[in-house]
CSV table of C-alpha atoms in Angstrom, one decimal:
chain,number,residue,atom,x,y,z
A,1,UNK,CA,19.0,223.3,54.5
A,2,UNK,CA,22.6,223.5,55.8
A,3,UNK,CA,23.6,222.0,59.1
A,4,UNK,CA,26.9,222.6,60.9
A,5,UNK,CA,26.8,219.1,62.4
A,6,UNK,CA,26.0,217.1,59.2
A,7,UNK,CA,29.6,215.8,58.7
A,8,UNK,CA,29.6,214.4,62.3
A,9,UNK,CA,26.1,213.5,63.2
A,10,UNK,CA,25.0,210.0,62.1
A,11,UNK,CA,21.6,211.2,60.8
A,12,UNK,CA,22.3,213.1,57.6
A,13,UNK,CA,25.1,211.5,55.5
A,14,UNK,CA,23.9,213.1,52.3
A,15,UNK,CA,23.1,216.7,53.4
A,16,UNK,CA,26.1,218.0,51.6
A,17,UNK,CA,24.5,217.1,48.2
A,18,UNK,CA,22.1,219.5,46.4
A,19,UNK,CA,18.5,218.4,46.2
A,20,UNK,CA,18.5,217.1,42.7
A,21,UNK,CA,21.7,215.2,43.1
A,22,UNK,CA,20.5,213.7,46.4
A,23,UNK,CA,17.2,212.5,44.9
A,24,UNK,CA,18.9,211.0,41.9
A,25,UNK,CA,21.3,209.1,44.2
A,26,UNK,CA,18.4,207.7,46.2
A,27,UNK,CA,16.6,206.5,43.1
A,28,UNK,CA,19.7,204.9,41.7
A,29,UNK,CA,20.6,203.3,45.0
A,30,UNK,CA,17.2,201.6,45.3
A,31,UNK,CA,17.1,200.5,41.6
A,32,UNK,CA,20.6,199.1,41.9
A,33,UNK,CA,19.8,196.9,44.9
A,34,UNK,CA,16.6,195.6,43.3
A,35,UNK,CA,17.9,195.0,39.8
A,36,UNK,CA,21.0,193.2,41.1
A,37,UNK,CA,18.9,190.4,42.6
A,38,UNK,CA,15.4,190.5,41.2
A,39,UNK,CA,13.9,190.4,37.7
A,40,UNK,CA,12.2,193.8,37.6
A,41,UNK,CA,11.9,194.1,33.8
A,42,UNK,CA,8.1,194.1,34.0
A,43,UNK,CA,7.9,196.1,37.2
A,44,UNK,CA,6.7,199.7,37.0
A,45,UNK,CA,8.7,202.1,39.1
A,46,UNK,CA,6.2,204.8,40.1
A,47,UNK,CA,7.1,208.4,40.7
A,48,UNK,CA,9.2,208.6,43.9
A,49,UNK,CA,7.8,210.5,46.8
A,50,UNK,CA,10.3,212.7,48.5
A,51,UNK,CA,9.5,214.2,51.9
A,52,UNK,CA,10.7,217.7,52.8
A,53,UNK,CA,13.2,218.7,55.5
A,54,UNK,CA,11.7,219.9,58.9
A,55,UNK,CA,9.0,217.2,59.0
A,56,UNK,CA,10.3,214.6,61.4
A,57,UNK,CA,7.9,214.3,64.3
A,58,UNK,CA,9.8,211.8,66.4
A,59,UNK,CA,13.4,211.5,67.5
A,60,UNK,CA,15.5,209.7,70.1
A,61,UNK,CA,18.1,212.0,71.7
A,62,UNK,CA,21.0,210.8,73.7
A,63,UNK,CA,22.3,212.6,76.8
A,64,UNK,CA,25.3,212.4,79.1
A,65,UNK,CA,26.0,214.2,82.3
A,66,UNK,CA,29.7,214.4,83.2
A,67,UNK,CA,31.6,216.9,85.4
A,68,UNK,CA,28.5,219.0,85.9
A,69,UNK,CA,28.0,219.4,82.2
A,70,UNK,CA,25.2,218.0,80.0
A,71,UNK,CA,25.7,216.8,76.4
A,72,UNK,CA,22.4,216.4,74.6
A,73,UNK,CA,21.9,215.5,71.0
A,74,UNK,CA,22.4,212.7,68.5
A,75,UNK,CA,25.2,210.1,68.3
A,76,UNK,CA,28.1,210.6,65.8
A,77,UNK,CA,28.1,208.3,62.9
A,78,UNK,CA,29.0,204.7,64.1
A,79,UNK,CA,30.0,206.1,67.5
A,80,UNK,CA,28.6,206.5,71.0
A,81,UNK,CA,29.9,210.1,71.1
A,82,UNK,CA,27.2,212.6,71.4
A,83,UNK,CA,26.9,215.6,69.0
A,84,UNK,CA,25.8,218.4,71.3
A,85,UNK,CA,23.1,220.4,69.5
A,86,UNK,CA,20.3,222.9,70.1
A,87,UNK,CA,18.2,222.4,66.9
A,88,UNK,CA,18.0,220.0,63.9
A,89,UNK,CA,16.8,220.9,60.4
A,90,UNK,CA,15.2,217.4,60.2
A,91,UNK,CA,12.8,218.0,63.1
A,92,UNK,CA,9.5,219.9,63.1
A,93,UNK,CA,9.4,223.5,64.2
A,94,UNK,CA,7.5,222.5,67.4
A,95,UNK,CA,10.2,220.0,68.5
A,96,UNK,CA,13.0,222.4,67.8
A,97,UNK,CA,11.2,225.2,69.7
A,98,UNK,CA,11.2,223.0,72.9
A,99,UNK,CA,14.7,221.6,72.8
A,100,UNK,CA,16.1,224.5,74.9
A,101,UNK,CA,13.6,223.8,77.7
A,102,UNK,CA,14.1,220.1,77.5
A,103,UNK,CA,17.9,220.6,77.8
A,104,UNK,CA,17.4,222.8,80.9
A,105,UNK,CA,15.1,220.2,82.4
A,106,UNK,CA,17.6,217.4,81.8
A,107,UNK,CA,20.4,219.4,83.3
A,108,UNK,CA,18.3,220.0,86.5
A,109,UNK,CA,17.3,216.3,86.6
A,110,UNK,CA,20.9,215.1,86.3
A,111,UNK,CA,22.1,217.6,89.0
A,112,UNK,CA,19.8,215.9,91.6
A,113,UNK,CA,21.9,213.8,93.9
A,114,UNK,CA,20.5,210.8,95.7
A,115,UNK,CA,21.9,208.4,98.3
A,116,UNK,CA,22.6,204.9,97.2
A,117,UNK,CA,23.1,202.1,99.7
A,118,UNK,CA,26.0,199.8,99.2
A,119,UNK,CA,27.1,196.7,101.1
A,120,UNK,CA,28.3,196.7,104.7
A,121,UNK,CA,26.1,199.7,105.6
A,122,UNK,CA,28.0,202.0,103.3
A,123,UNK,CA,26.3,204.7,101.3
A,124,UNK,CA,27.3,206.8,98.3
A,125,UNK,CA,25.9,209.7,96.3
A,126,UNK,CA,24.5,209.0,92.8
A,127,UNK,CA,22.9,210.8,90.0
A,128,UNK,CA,21.5,210.2,86.5
A,129,UNK,CA,24.6,210.2,84.3
A,130,UNK,CA,23.3,209.1,80.9
A,131,UNK,CA,20.3,207.9,78.9
A,132,UNK,CA,18.0,208.7,76.0
A,133,UNK,CA,15.0,210.9,75.6
A,134,UNK,CA,12.3,209.9,73.1
A,135,UNK,CA,10.3,212.9,71.8
A,136,UNK,CA,7.1,212.6,69.7
A,137,UNK,CA,5.1,215.4,68.4
A,138,UNK,CA,1.5,214.1,68.7
A,139,UNK,CA,-1.5,216.1,67.3
A,140,UNK,CA,-2.3,217.5,70.8
A,141,UNK,CA,1.3,218.0,72.2
A,142,UNK,CA,4.7,216.5,72.9
A,143,UNK,CA,5.0,213.0,74.4
A,144,UNK,CA,8.3,212.4,76.1
A,145,UNK,CA,9.8,209.0,77.3
A,146,UNK,CA,13.0,209.0,79.4
A,147,UNK,CA,15.1,205.9,79.1
A,148,UNK,CA,17.8,205.5,81.7
A,149,UNK,CA,19.2,202.7,83.8
A,150,UNK,CA,19.1,204.9,86.9
A,151,UNK,CA,16.2,204.5,89.3
A,152,UNK,CA,13.9,207.4,89.6
A,153,UNK,CA,13.6,208.7,93.1
A,154,UNK,CA,10.9,211.0,94.6
A,155,UNK,CA,13.0,214.1,93.9
A,156,UNK,CA,13.4,213.1,90.2
A,157,UNK,CA,9.6,212.6,89.9
A,158,UNK,CA,8.9,215.9,91.5
A,159,UNK,CA,11.2,217.6,89.0
A,160,UNK,CA,9.5,215.8,86.1
A,161,UNK,CA,6.1,216.8,87.5
A,162,UNK,CA,7.0,220.4,87.8
A,163,UNK,CA,8.5,220.5,84.3
A,164,UNK,CA,5.6,219.0,82.6
A,165,UNK,CA,3.0,221.1,84.4
A,166,UNK,CA,4.9,224.3,83.7
A,167,UNK,CA,4.9,223.5,79.9
A,168,UNK,CA,1.5,223.4,78.4
A,169,UNK,CA,2.7,221.8,75.2
A,170,UNK,CA,3.9,218.6,76.9
A,171,UNK,CA,1.0,216.2,77.4
A,172,UNK,CA,2.7,213.1,78.8
A,173,UNK,CA,6.0,212.1,80.4
A,174,UNK,CA,7.0,208.4,80.8
A,175,UNK,CA,10.0,206.5,82.1
A,176,UNK,CA,11.5,203.1,81.3
A,177,UNK,CA,14.7,201.5,82.5
A,178,UNK,CA,15.8,200.0,79.2
A,179,UNK,CA,14.7,199.5,75.6
A,180,UNK,CA,12.9,196.2,76.6
A,181,UNK,CA,10.9,197.6,79.6
A,182,UNK,CA,7.3,198.8,79.4
A,183,UNK,CA,7.1,202.6,79.9
A,184,UNK,CA,5.8,203.8,83.3
A,185,UNK,CA,3.6,207.0,83.0
A,186,UNK,CA,4.8,209.7,85.4
A,187,UNK,CA,2.5,212.5,84.3
A,188,UNK,CA,-0.3,212.4,81.8
A,189,UNK,CA,-2.3,215.6,81.2
A,190,UNK,CA,-3.9,214.3,78.0
A,191,UNK,CA,-3.7,211.1,76.1
A,192,UNK,CA,-1.5,211.7,73.1
A,193,UNK,CA,-3.2,211.1,69.7
A,194,UNK,CA,-2.4,211.4,66.0
A,195,UNK,CA,-4.7,211.6,63.1
A,196,UNK,CA,-4.8,208.7,60.6
A,197,UNK,CA,-7.2,209.0,57.7
A,198,UNK,CA,-9.5,211.3,59.7
A,199,UNK,CA,-9.5,209.1,62.8
A,200,UNK,CA,-8.1,210.2,66.2
A,201,UNK,CA,-5.7,207.4,67.1
A,202,UNK,CA,-4.3,206.9,70.7
A,203,UNK,CA,-0.5,206.6,70.9
A,204,UNK,CA,0.9,204.4,73.7
A,205,UNK,CA,4.2,205.6,75.2
A,206,UNK,CA,7.2,204.5,73.2
A,207,UNK,CA,5.0,203.3,70.3
A,208,UNK,CA,6.8,203.1,66.9
A,209,UNK,CA,5.4,205.6,64.4
A,210,UNK,CA,6.3,206.6,60.9
A,211,UNK,CA,9.0,209.2,61.1
A,212,UNK,CA,6.8,212.0,59.7
A,213,UNK,CA,3.2,212.7,59.2
A,214,UNK,CA,4.0,213.4,55.5
A,215,UNK,CA,5.8,210.1,55.1
A,216,UNK,CA,2.9,208.3,56.8
A,217,UNK,CA,0.4,209.9,54.5
A,218,UNK,CA,2.5,208.9,51.4
A,219,UNK,CA,2.7,205.3,52.5
A,220,UNK,CA,-1.1,205.2,53.3
A,221,UNK,CA,-2.0,206.7,49.9
A,222,UNK,CA,0.3,204.3,48.1
A,223,UNK,CA,-1.1,201.2,49.9
A,224,UNK,CA,-4.7,202.3,49.4
A,225,UNK,CA,-4.0,203.0,45.7
A,226,UNK,CA,-2.6,199.5,45.2
A,227,UNK,CA,-5.7,198.0,47.0
A,228,UNK,CA,-8.4,200.3,45.7
A,229,UNK,CA,-10.2,197.5,43.8
A,230,UNK,CA,-10.2,195.1,46.8
A,231,UNK,CA,-13.6,194.6,48.5
A,232,UNK,CA,-13.1,191.7,50.9
A,233,UNK,CA,-10.8,190.2,53.5
A,234,UNK,CA,-7.5,192.0,54.1
A,235,UNK,CA,-4.7,191.0,56.6
A,236,UNK,CA,-2.7,193.9,58.0
A,237,UNK,CA,0.4,192.1,59.3
A,238,UNK,CA,2.8,193.9,61.7
A,239,UNK,CA,-0.1,196.4,61.9
A,240,UNK,CA,1.4,198.7,64.7
A,241,UNK,CA,-1.2,201.3,65.7
A,242,UNK,CA,-3.3,200.6,62.7
A,243,UNK,CA,-1.6,202.8,60.1
A,244,UNK,CA,-3.2,200.9,57.2
A,245,UNK,CA,-6.1,199.4,59.0
A,246,UNK,CA,-7.9,202.7,59.5
A,247,UNK,CA,-7.9,203.9,55.9
A,248,UNK,CA,-8.7,200.4,54.5
A,249,UNK,CA,-11.6,200.1,56.9
A,250,UNK,CA,-13.2,203.2,55.4
A,251,UNK,CA,-14.4,200.8,52.7
A,252,UNK,CA,-17.2,199.1,54.6
A,253,UNK,CA,-17.0,196.0,52.3
A,254,UNK,CA,-13.5,195.3,53.6
A,255,UNK,CA,-13.0,193.2,56.7
A,256,UNK,CA,-9.5,193.8,58.2
A,257,UNK,CA,-7.6,191.4,60.5
A,258,UNK,CA,-4.8,193.4,62.1
A,259,UNK,CA,-2.0,191.5,63.8
A,260,UNK,CA,1.0,192.5,65.9
A,261,UNK,CA,2.9,191.3,69.0
A,262,UNK,CA,2.8,194.3,71.4
A,263,UNK,CA,0.0,193.9,74.0
A,264,UNK,CA,-0.1,197.5,75.2
A,265,UNK,CA,0.0,198.8,71.6
A,266,UNK,CA,-2.9,196.6,70.6
A,267,UNK,CA,-4.9,197.6,73.7
A,268,UNK,CA,-4.6,201.2,72.6
A,269,UNK,CA,-5.6,200.2,69.0
A,270,UNK,CA,-8.6,198.3,70.3
A,271,UNK,CA,-9.7,201.2,72.5
A,272,UNK,CA,-9.5,203.6,69.5
A,273,UNK,CA,-11.5,201.5,67.1
A,274,UNK,CA,-14.1,200.7,69.8
A,275,UNK,CA,-14.4,204.4,70.7
A,276,UNK,CA,-14.9,205.4,67.0
A,277,UNK,CA,-17.2,202.4,66.4
A,278,UNK,CA,-15.1,200.9,63.6
A,279,UNK,CA,-16.8,197.5,63.3
A,280,UNK,CA,-14.8,195.9,60.4
A,281,UNK,CA,-11.4,195.7,62.1
A,282,UNK,CA,-10.5,192.6,64.2
A,283,UNK,CA,-7.3,192.8,66.2
A,284,UNK,CA,-5.1,189.8,67.2
A,285,UNK,CA,-1.9,189.5,69.2
A,286,UNK,CA,0.7,187.2,67.7
A,287,UNK,CA,4.4,187.0,67.2
A,288,UNK,CA,4.5,186.8,63.4
A,289,UNK,CA,8.2,186.0,63.3
A,290,UNK,CA,7.7,182.8,65.4
A,291,UNK,CA,4.1,182.0,64.6
A,292,UNK,CA,3.2,183.4,61.1
A,293,UNK,CA,-0.2,183.0,59.7
A,294,UNK,CA,-0.1,179.6,57.9
A,295,UNK,CA,-1.0,179.1,54.3
A,296,UNK,CA,-4.4,177.6,55.1
A,297,UNK,CA,-5.2,180.8,57.0
A,298,UNK,CA,-3.8,183.1,54.4
A,299,UNK,CA,-5.9,181.6,51.6
A,300,UNK,CA,-9.0,183.1,53.3
A,301,UNK,CA,-7.8,186.6,52.5
A,302,UNK,CA,-8.2,188.6,49.2
A,303,UNK,CA,-5.1,190.7,50.0
A,304,UNK,CA,-2.3,191.0,52.6
A,305,UNK,CA,-0.4,194.1,53.6
A,306,UNK,CA,2.8,193.6,55.7
A,307,UNK,CA,5.0,196.3,57.2
A,308,UNK,CA,7.7,194.4,59.2
A,309,UNK,CA,10.8,195.7,61.0
A,310,UNK,CA,14.1,195.9,59.1
A,311,UNK,CA,14.5,192.1,59.4
A,312,UNK,CA,11.7,191.7,56.8
A,313,UNK,CA,8.8,189.2,56.7
A,314,UNK,CA,10.5,186.0,55.5
A,315,UNK,CA,8.2,183.8,57.6
A,316,UNK,CA,5.1,185.4,56.0
A,317,UNK,CA,6.5,185.2,52.5
A,318,UNK,CA,7.2,181.5,52.9
A,319,UNK,CA,3.6,180.8,54.0
A,320,UNK,CA,2.2,182.9,51.1
A,321,UNK,CA,4.3,180.8,48.8
A,322,UNK,CA,2.7,177.6,50.1
A,323,UNK,CA,-0.8,178.7,49.3
A,324,UNK,CA,-2.3,176.5,46.5
A,325,UNK,CA,-2.1,178.1,43.1
A,326,UNK,CA,-5.9,178.1,42.8
A,327,UNK,CA,-6.3,180.0,46.1
A,328,UNK,CA,-3.5,182.5,45.9
A,329,UNK,CA,-4.3,186.0,47.1
A,330,UNK,CA,-5.3,188.6,44.5
A,331,UNK,CA,-2.8,191.1,45.9
A,332,UNK,CA,0.1,191.3,48.3
A,333,UNK,CA,1.5,194.7,49.3
A,334,UNK,CA,4.9,194.9,51.0
A,335,UNK,CA,6.0,198.0,52.9
A,336,UNK,CA,9.7,197.8,53.7
A,337,UNK,CA,12.3,200.1,55.3
A,338,UNK,CA,15.1,197.7,54.2
A,339,UNK,CA,15.4,196.9,50.5
A,340,UNK,CA,17.9,194.1,51.2
A,341,UNK,CA,15.4,192.1,53.4
A,342,UNK,CA,12.7,193.1,50.9
A,343,UNK,CA,14.6,191.3,48.2
A,344,UNK,CA,14.7,188.1,50.2
A,345,UNK,CA,11.0,188.2,50.7
A,346,UNK,CA,10.3,189.2,47.1
A,347,UNK,CA,12.3,186.3,45.7
A,348,UNK,CA,10.2,183.8,47.6
A,349,UNK,CA,7.0,185.4,46.3
A,350,UNK,CA,8.2,185.5,42.7
A,351,UNK,CA,9.4,181.9,42.8
A,352,UNK,CA,5.9,180.8,43.9
A,353,UNK,CA,4.1,182.5,41.1
A,354,UNK,CA,3.4,186.1,42.2
A,355,UNK,CA,4.4,188.9,39.9
A,356,UNK,CA,6.1,192.1,41.0
A,357,UNK,CA,3.9,194.8,39.4
A,358,UNK,CA,4.9,198.1,40.9
A,359,UNK,CA,7.3,199.7,43.3
A,360,UNK,CA,7.1,203.2,44.9
A,361,UNK,CA,10.1,204.8,46.7
A,362,UNK,CA,9.0,206.8,49.7
A,363,UNK,CA,11.9,208.8,51.0
A,364,UNK,CA,10.9,209.9,54.5
A,365,UNK,CA,14.3,209.4,56.1
A,366,UNK,CA,15.5,212.7,54.6
A,367,UNK,CA,19.3,212.9,53.7
A,368,UNK,CA,20.0,209.5,55.3
A,369,UNK,CA,21.1,206.3,53.6
A,370,UNK,CA,17.8,204.6,54.5
A,371,UNK,CA,15.4,203.6,51.8
A,372,UNK,CA,11.7,202.9,52.1
A,373,UNK,CA,9.4,201.3,49.5
A,374,UNK,CA,6.0,200.0,48.9
A,375,UNK,CA,5.7,197.1,46.4
A,376,UNK,CA,2.7,195.4,44.8
A,377,UNK,CA,2.6,191.7,44.0
A,378,UNK,CA,-0.3,190.2,42.0
A,379,UNK,CA,-1.2,186.8,40.6
A,380,UNK,CA,-2.3,188.1,37.1
């Protein structure tokens, strides 16, 4: 699908290519990165999974209010400049349908002037001048998170309340001051949920999710395919909301230990599994970068799945490498959105005796230069 902004917007650097050319480029790019630094002669490259346009269910929009005008959209490539847009072919129909109303709301919100106290009993007028708006299409409606350094006053909160209650498709609106703050819920009509492997999963405000439902399903299917013969203890590391724990727990012979660092995220995860009486998932809070599971802990598992941020899972790979040869895990599945950090992790596993059996490309970041993969390591 054509887009008039594709040459400026930082999201779609390959949209100018036709579909076959684009897909061929993505495959070649991944294979080139891996073959340059890893021995993949015995590795099977499974059929790549390409996700369609118009499926992205979450997006972070930037906005700027200047001289009574609002700019709302995505940043230009390698720039803070905002590409002002009213729709995006990457996004779901539902998100695109609401962008006009969201734009009007932000315009009204930024027009609200408040009085700010300065030193020496002086006052000045202020308004929200810039920020980001995170939009997620959950199963039961849109979940919005406003991120701005400006303090929300009563007048802002009233405007938010009126906007959300006037739009039946928006189920929650939250606010946070910066990327490191915990979101504060302003209005919640329903608790946003998504469906994972047939389970209704609660989504905390600002939670990281896979970019599309279709991409998430592809990753889940690939992980489950790799682990279909495992009936035992599985560690789900960097588990997030439980993307892989839920489907793996459907096999009642499996016992899942799910670990991540975010307390609020894990509380939502725990609430969901308790509500749905999933008894074979145990949840632990731990910073796996600083305090990875040690080799003597890992040897108690039959398999490990790890899905780290772009930095990779070097600390986990090092501990897996330390496990005694007689106690090495049957399978290790790595999910990675950064082939370069994956290579670093893979080299450590390969040097310690694991074999790279299979790699699947899952292209859910459509027309971007991002690559995602799922890799299987075994000991036989």
